[in-house]
Each structure stands twice: as structure tokens, then as C-alpha cells.
Amino acid sequence: MKKIIIKGGKRLEGEIDLQGAKNSVLPISAATLLCSKKSTLHNCPNIADVDTSVRILTALGCDCKRENKSLTVDPSNVNGYEIPDNLMREMRSSVVFLGAVLGKFGKAVISSPGGCELGPRPIDLHLSALRKMGVTITEEHGLLYCEAKEGIKGTEIALGFPSVGATENIILAAVLGQGLTVIHNAAKEPEISDLADFLNSAGARIYGGGSDTVYIHGVKKLTSSEHSIIPDRIVAATYMSCAAVTGGSITLNGAMPSHITSVLSVFADSDCDVTVRGKSLRINAKKRLSRVPTIRSLVYPGFPTDAGPLIIAMLCKAKGTSVFVENIFENRFSFVDELKRLGAKIETQGKTAIIEGVENLSGASCKCTDLRGGAALITAGLCAKGETVIDQIHHIERGYDDIVGTLKLVGADIEYTE
Ligand code: UD1
């Protein structure tokens, strides 16, 4: 089993080119299905979740090619509308293929994605919206059979919660549908705007993507597009937390600082110097960080839930006690027990984590419980005294493009080991 081994205490310094956003490339790769011709996605990260997307597209009949950071998808021979169960299980976000397959064929079969490491992650909002759009959904033996016998019909949908995945699925289903679909209380995350930009450049008529009301006028056909994926704001937060805990100084190139305003202010609160120059983001950290005022995860533009574990890891070594309140997912703190193995002092009560900063963490053996929790262990390991060995790193590989190589380039003592 591959593991990551870190000898902590090295100050990070240098420049990092930011990878494309995982949460953008997944729905956009699903969207390529809806086109009639070959599309190319640039700035496509080399991560396991993209591998899974490519396997789903291939299973549905697409011809996919990856070259460096570009993915080309030719959907001209697409013929399948059943998303293979094993691939659904590999990646919960494969649920976003549901909207795309429905939009393409008017029918889809997927397995029910069920719960996962962050707690129950229902798709009731996705399904009730699709039902409103004329889709009949029946569940048998854990499979969802979805069919829009009379085609996808435009309608008004008011989401009870601005779910990212539900907003994406509605857009994907509606784009080739009949008439106008309006989403009220839509998710406003930058990845939604990126999906709308991709679809619009292929001929869609989507207005308001990235705002709380999205208008989708159905069109007859989408052609193709050449599109560059936006930078990954959570990966940006990850490398910034790594620099911060080591008293380091790094520059992130190709960033979109306006996407992480709420995260940047936490770094500033912890006494780091953060400088923004166009698409470059520089962080310069002091030897000892300060505690920060209470952080609450919220929907965009609030503090992103995915950045929570990284900031919690960083605050383990800050001077004083900080509080993090998780408002999006029920079970986001599994990684805390692993951080404690390194000497972190964290107490969790329901959705609140109280982090009492300690002077030093110490290296230990630990294991990833989920993607961002795993990255948080790397952050902690980089500043811990001695050696940290991280197991179950397949979680990290789902979303980080060569995190070991990248951190080595800026001075970390980090390796893969068997
Ligand atoms: C996406 C991101 C994930 C991020 C999350 C919140 C991708 C691939 N994943 O996940 O990294 O953490 O946004 O920013 O883009 N909910 C329901 N019913 C539904 C749908 C959601 O109750 O039908 C609840 C979920 O259980 C959760 C909350 O709404 O508590 C947020 O979920 P959602 O915004 O849908 O997140 P995802 O799209 O799953």
C-alpha cells in the first residue's frame, strides 16, 4: 500500500502553479456528453476523480484522450445511458452525470449514491427538481430508473438549500430541454459559473450562472467548446496552509483570489501577510501563527466547508484557541482523531471544533479518512517534529495533482513509500 512519509520542520519557499478545479472539471466533463462534437478541456488536473469521469464517459461510448493537462472528449458515438454501478460507488459526485445523461437521452439509470465519509449526502433536491421537469423516477434494487417520456420540460424550481450538485444537475438536464427553466436559490459557487461558461460557449443560453437565480433557455443543439478549467480554490487554500504552518513564503501562480476572499481573511487574521497581484497570490507567514476569530462554513461566498480541515490543521499550532463551526456537512470531523495522533488538541462537540494551539506537533502514523481530511494531515505533518506516515492516501489522490512533487519543489521533505 502506497503511503506518504513526511519529515516535518522544513520551511516552504517558492512558487506553485495552481491546478484546475476538481469540482469544475467533473460537471464540465459530464457536460461534454451533451455536445454533438469533440470538446477540449484545458487545465484539467491529473487526479483520480478525473480518471473516474473519463471511465464513465468511455463506458457511455465517448472517445476520450488525455494529453498533459488537456482532456478531449468526442461524444459523437455516445450510446449508453446507464452509469456503471462500480464507477458510481467510486465517486459520489458521479451523480452529476445524471442530469447530463437525462439531457442527452431523456432517460438514465444510476445507482443510488447513498452515504459517504462526510455523513449522509442525500440527493432528494436533485430528484424532486428533475421530477418537476417531467422526469419519472423509480427505485428498484438500489438503482434509480429515470425517464422523461415527453422530454425535459422547462419549469420554475425553488431549491430548499442552494445545493451545488442539484444546481449542476438541473442546468445539465435543462440545457437541451423545452422552454425556460428557472432555478431560484441556486448555488453560487464559482464552479457553477464555470459550467455555465462552458455550456454557453458550446451554444447554450444560460443566464445568471453563479448568482442565486439561474435562467436556462433550452436550445436544440450544443456543438463543442474549447475551455480552460478555473483554478482550484481549495487546493490554493491547501498550499497556503502548508506554507503558513512552516513559517514559509510561497507564491501561487494562476490563482483566482476573488474566489477565496473568505479564506484569505482567515490567513490574514492568523497574522500571515497575504498579497494579491492579478492572478498571483503570495503568502508570507510568521514563525508562530495567531488564533483567529470563530470561523463558520457557509455556502459561497462564505467560508468553504472543504477548506475547514486545512484551516483546523493550521490552527493546531497557532497561539491561543480558535473555534470552527461546520454548517454544511454532518460528519466532517473524522480526521480530527488522526490529527490528535500528532499531538493536536482539538475537542469536537456536534458541529463545533475547538482548537487549542500547541507549541509543537510531533510526527506519528495516521490515516486519511477523506480527501480534505487527508490533506489536513499533510499540513500538520509538515510542521510536526519528526516523521509522519500517512496511510490510505487514495483519498488525497482523488483531488490533488502530484501533491508530493509539488511540495518537494517548495522545499518539503516528503516522499511516497510502500
Ligand atoms: C459539492 C462539492 C463539495 C463541497 C460541497 C459544498 C463537488 C464534486 N463537490 O458537493 O466538494 O463540499 O459542494 O460546497 O462539486 N443536500 C441535501 N439534499 C440534496 C443535496 C444536498 O440535503 O439533494 C445537503 C447535503 O447533504 C449537504 C448540503 O446539502 O449537507 C450541501 O450539499 P451540496 O451543496 O449538494 O454539495 P455537493 O454538490 O454534494
Coordinates of N, CA and C in Angstrom, one line a residue, residues 26-104:
L26 N -15.3 18.0 -13.1 CA -16.2 16.9 -13.0 C -17.6 17.2 -13.7
P27 N -18.3 18.3 -13.3 CA -19.5 18.6 -14.1 C -19.3 19.0 -15.5
I28 N -18.2 19.6 -15.8 CA -17.9 20.1 -17.2 C -17.6 18.8 -18.1
S29 N -16.9 17.9 -17.5 CA -16.6 16.7 -18.3 C -18.0 15.9 -18.6
A30 N -18.9 16.0 -17.6 CA -20.2 15.4 -17.8 C -20.9 16.2 -18.9
A31 N -20.7 17.5 -18.9 CA -21.4 18.3 -19.9 C -21.0 18.1 -21.3
T32 N -19.7 17.6 -21.5 CA -19.2 17.3 -22.9 C -20.1 16.3 -23.6
L33 N -20.8 15.5 -22.8 CA -21.7 14.4 -23.3 C -22.9 15.1 -24.2
L34 N -23.3 16.3 -23.7 CA -24.4 17.0 -24.4 C -24.1 17.6 -25.7
C35 N -22.8 17.7 -26.0 CA -22.3 18.3 -27.3 C -22.4 17.3 -28.4
S36 N -22.4 17.9 -29.6 CA -22.5 16.9 -30.8 C -21.1 16.6 -31.3
K37 N -20.1 17.5 -31.0 CA -18.8 17.3 -31.5 C -17.8 17.3 -30.3
K38 N -16.5 17.1 -30.7 CA -15.4 17.0 -29.8 C -15.1 18.3 -29.0
S39 N -15.0 18.2 -27.7 CA -14.7 19.4 -26.9 C -13.3 19.1 -26.2
T40 N -12.6 20.2 -25.9 CA -11.3 20.1 -25.2 C -11.3 20.9 -24.0
L41 N -10.9 20.3 -22.9 CA -10.8 21.0 -21.6 C -9.4 21.1 -21.2
H42 N -8.9 22.4 -21.1 CA -7.5 22.6 -20.7 C -7.5 22.9 -19.2
N43 N -6.3 22.9 -18.7 CA -6.0 23.0 -17.2 C -6.8 21.9 -16.4
C44 N -6.8 20.7 -17.1 CA -7.5 19.6 -16.5 C -6.5 18.8 -15.5
P45 N -6.8 18.8 -14.2 CA -5.9 18.2 -13.3 C -5.7 16.7 -13.5
N46 N -4.5 16.2 -13.2 CA -4.3 14.7 -13.2 C -4.6 14.1 -11.9
I47 N -5.9 13.8 -11.7 CA -6.4 13.3 -10.4 C -7.3 12.1 -10.6
A48 N -7.4 11.3 -9.5 CA -8.2 10.1 -9.7 C -9.7 10.3 -10.0
D49 N -10.3 11.4 -9.5 CA -11.7 11.7 -9.9 C -11.8 12.0 -11.4
V50 N -10.8 12.6 -12.0 CA -10.9 12.8 -13.4 C -10.8 11.4 -14.1
D51 N -9.9 10.5 -13.6 CA -9.8 9.2 -14.2 C -11.2 8.5 -14.2
T52 N -11.9 8.7 -13.0 CA -13.2 8.0 -12.9 C -14.2 8.6 -13.9
S53 N -14.2 10.0 -14.1 CA -15.1 10.6 -15.0 C -14.8 10.1 -16.4
V54 N -13.5 10.0 -16.8 CA -13.1 9.5 -18.1 C -13.7 8.1 -18.3
R55 N -13.6 7.3 -17.2 CA -14.1 5.9 -17.4 C -15.6 5.9 -17.5
I56 N -16.3 6.8 -16.9 CA -17.8 6.9 -17.1 C -18.1 7.3 -18.5
L57 N -17.4 8.3 -19.0 CA -17.6 8.8 -20.4 C -17.3 7.7 -21.4
T58 N -16.2 7.0 -21.1 CA -15.9 5.9 -22.1 C -16.9 4.8 -22.0
A59 N -17.4 4.5 -20.8 CA -18.4 3.4 -20.7 C -19.7 3.8 -21.4
L60 N -19.9 5.1 -21.5 CA -21.2 5.6 -22.2 C -20.9 5.7 -23.7
G61 N -19.7 5.5 -24.2 CA -19.5 5.5 -25.6 C -18.6 6.7 -26.1
C62 N -18.2 7.5 -25.3 CA -17.3 8.7 -25.7 C -15.9 8.2 -26.0
D63 N -15.3 9.0 -26.9 CA -13.9 8.7 -27.2 C -13.1 9.8 -26.4
C64 N -12.3 9.4 -25.4 CA -11.6 10.4 -24.5 C -10.1 10.3 -24.7
K65 N -9.5 11.4 -24.8 CA -8.0 11.5 -24.9 C -7.4 12.5 -23.9
R66 N -6.4 12.0 -23.2 CA -5.7 13.0 -22.3 C -4.3 13.2 -22.7
E67 N -3.9 14.5 -22.8 CA -2.6 14.8 -23.1 C -2.1 15.9 -22.2
N68 N -1.1 15.7 -21.5 CA -0.7 16.7 -20.5 C -1.9 17.1 -19.6
K69 N -2.2 18.4 -19.7 CA -3.3 18.9 -18.8 C -4.5 19.2 -19.7
S70 N -4.7 18.5 -20.8 CA -5.9 18.6 -21.6 C -6.6 17.3 -21.8
L71 N -7.9 17.4 -21.8 CA -8.8 16.3 -22.0 C -9.7 16.6 -23.1
T72 N -9.7 15.7 -24.1 CA -10.6 15.8 -25.3 C -11.6 14.7 -25.2
V73 N -12.9 15.2 -25.4 CA -14.0 14.2 -25.3 C -14.8 14.3 -26.6
D74 N -14.8 13.2 -27.3 CA -15.6 13.1 -28.6 C -16.9 12.3 -28.3
P75 N -18.1 13.0 -28.2 CA -19.3 12.2 -27.8 C -20.1 11.7 -29.0
S76 N -19.5 11.8 -30.2 CA -20.3 11.5 -31.4 C -20.9 10.1 -31.4
N77 N -20.2 9.1 -30.8 CA -20.7 7.8 -30.8 C -21.4 7.4 -29.4
V78 N -21.7 8.4 -28.6 CA -22.3 8.0 -27.3 C -23.6 7.3 -27.5
N79 N -23.7 6.2 -26.7 CA -24.9 5.3 -26.9 C -25.5 4.8 -25.6
G80 N -24.7 4.9 -24.5 CA -25.2 4.3 -23.2 C -25.9 5.3 -22.4
Y81 N -26.8 4.9 -21.6 CA -27.5 5.8 -20.6 C -27.5 5.2 -19.2
E82 N -26.7 4.1 -19.0 CA -26.6 3.5 -17.7 C -25.2 3.8 -17.1
I83 N -25.1 4.4 -16.0 CA -23.8 4.7 -15.4 C -23.4 3.5 -14.6
P84 N -22.3 2.9 -14.9 CA -21.9 1.7 -14.2 C -21.8 1.8 -12.7
D85 N -22.4 0.9 -12.0 CA -22.5 0.9 -10.6 C -21.1 1.1 -9.9
N86 N -20.1 0.3 -10.4 CA -18.8 0.4 -9.7 C -18.2 1.8 -9.8
L87 N -18.5 2.5 -10.9 CA -18.0 3.9 -11.0 C -18.8 4.9 -10.2
M88 N -20.1 4.6 -10.1 CA -20.9 5.5 -9.2 C -20.4 5.4 -7.8
R89 N -20.0 4.2 -7.4 CA -19.5 4.0 -6.0 C -18.2 4.6 -5.8
E90 N -17.4 4.7 -6.8 CA -16.0 5.2 -6.7 C -16.0 6.7 -6.4
M91 N -17.1 7.4 -6.9 CA -17.0 8.8 -6.8 C -18.5 9.3 -6.6
R92 N -18.8 9.8 -5.5 CA -20.2 10.3 -5.2 C -20.6 11.3 -6.2
S93 N -19.7 12.2 -6.6 CA -20.1 13.3 -7.5 C -20.4 12.8 -8.9
S94 N -20.3 11.5 -9.2 CA -20.7 11.0 -10.5 C -22.2 11.2 -10.6
V95 N -22.9 11.6 -9.5 CA -24.3 11.8 -9.6 C -24.6 13.0 -10.6
V96 N -23.6 13.8 -10.9 CA -23.8 14.9 -11.8 C -23.9 14.4 -13.2
F97 N -23.6 13.2 -13.5 CA -23.8 12.6 -14.8 C -25.3 12.4 -15.1
L98 N -26.1 12.3 -14.0 CA -27.5 12.0 -14.1 C -28.1 13.1 -15.0
G99 N -27.9 14.4 -14.7 CA -28.5 15.5 -15.4 C -28.0 15.4 -16.9
A100 N -26.7 15.2 -17.1 CA -26.2 15.2 -18.5 C -26.8 14.0 -19.3
V101 N -26.9 12.8 -18.7 CA -27.4 11.7 -19.5 C -28.9 11.9 -19.8
L102 N -29.6 12.4 -18.8 CA -31.0 12.7 -19.0 C -31.2 13.7 -20.1
G103 N -30.4 14.8 -20.1 CA -30.5 15.8 -21.1 C -30.2 15.3 -22.5
K104 N -29.3 14.3 -22.5 CA -28.9 13.7 -23.8 C -30.0 12.7 -24.4

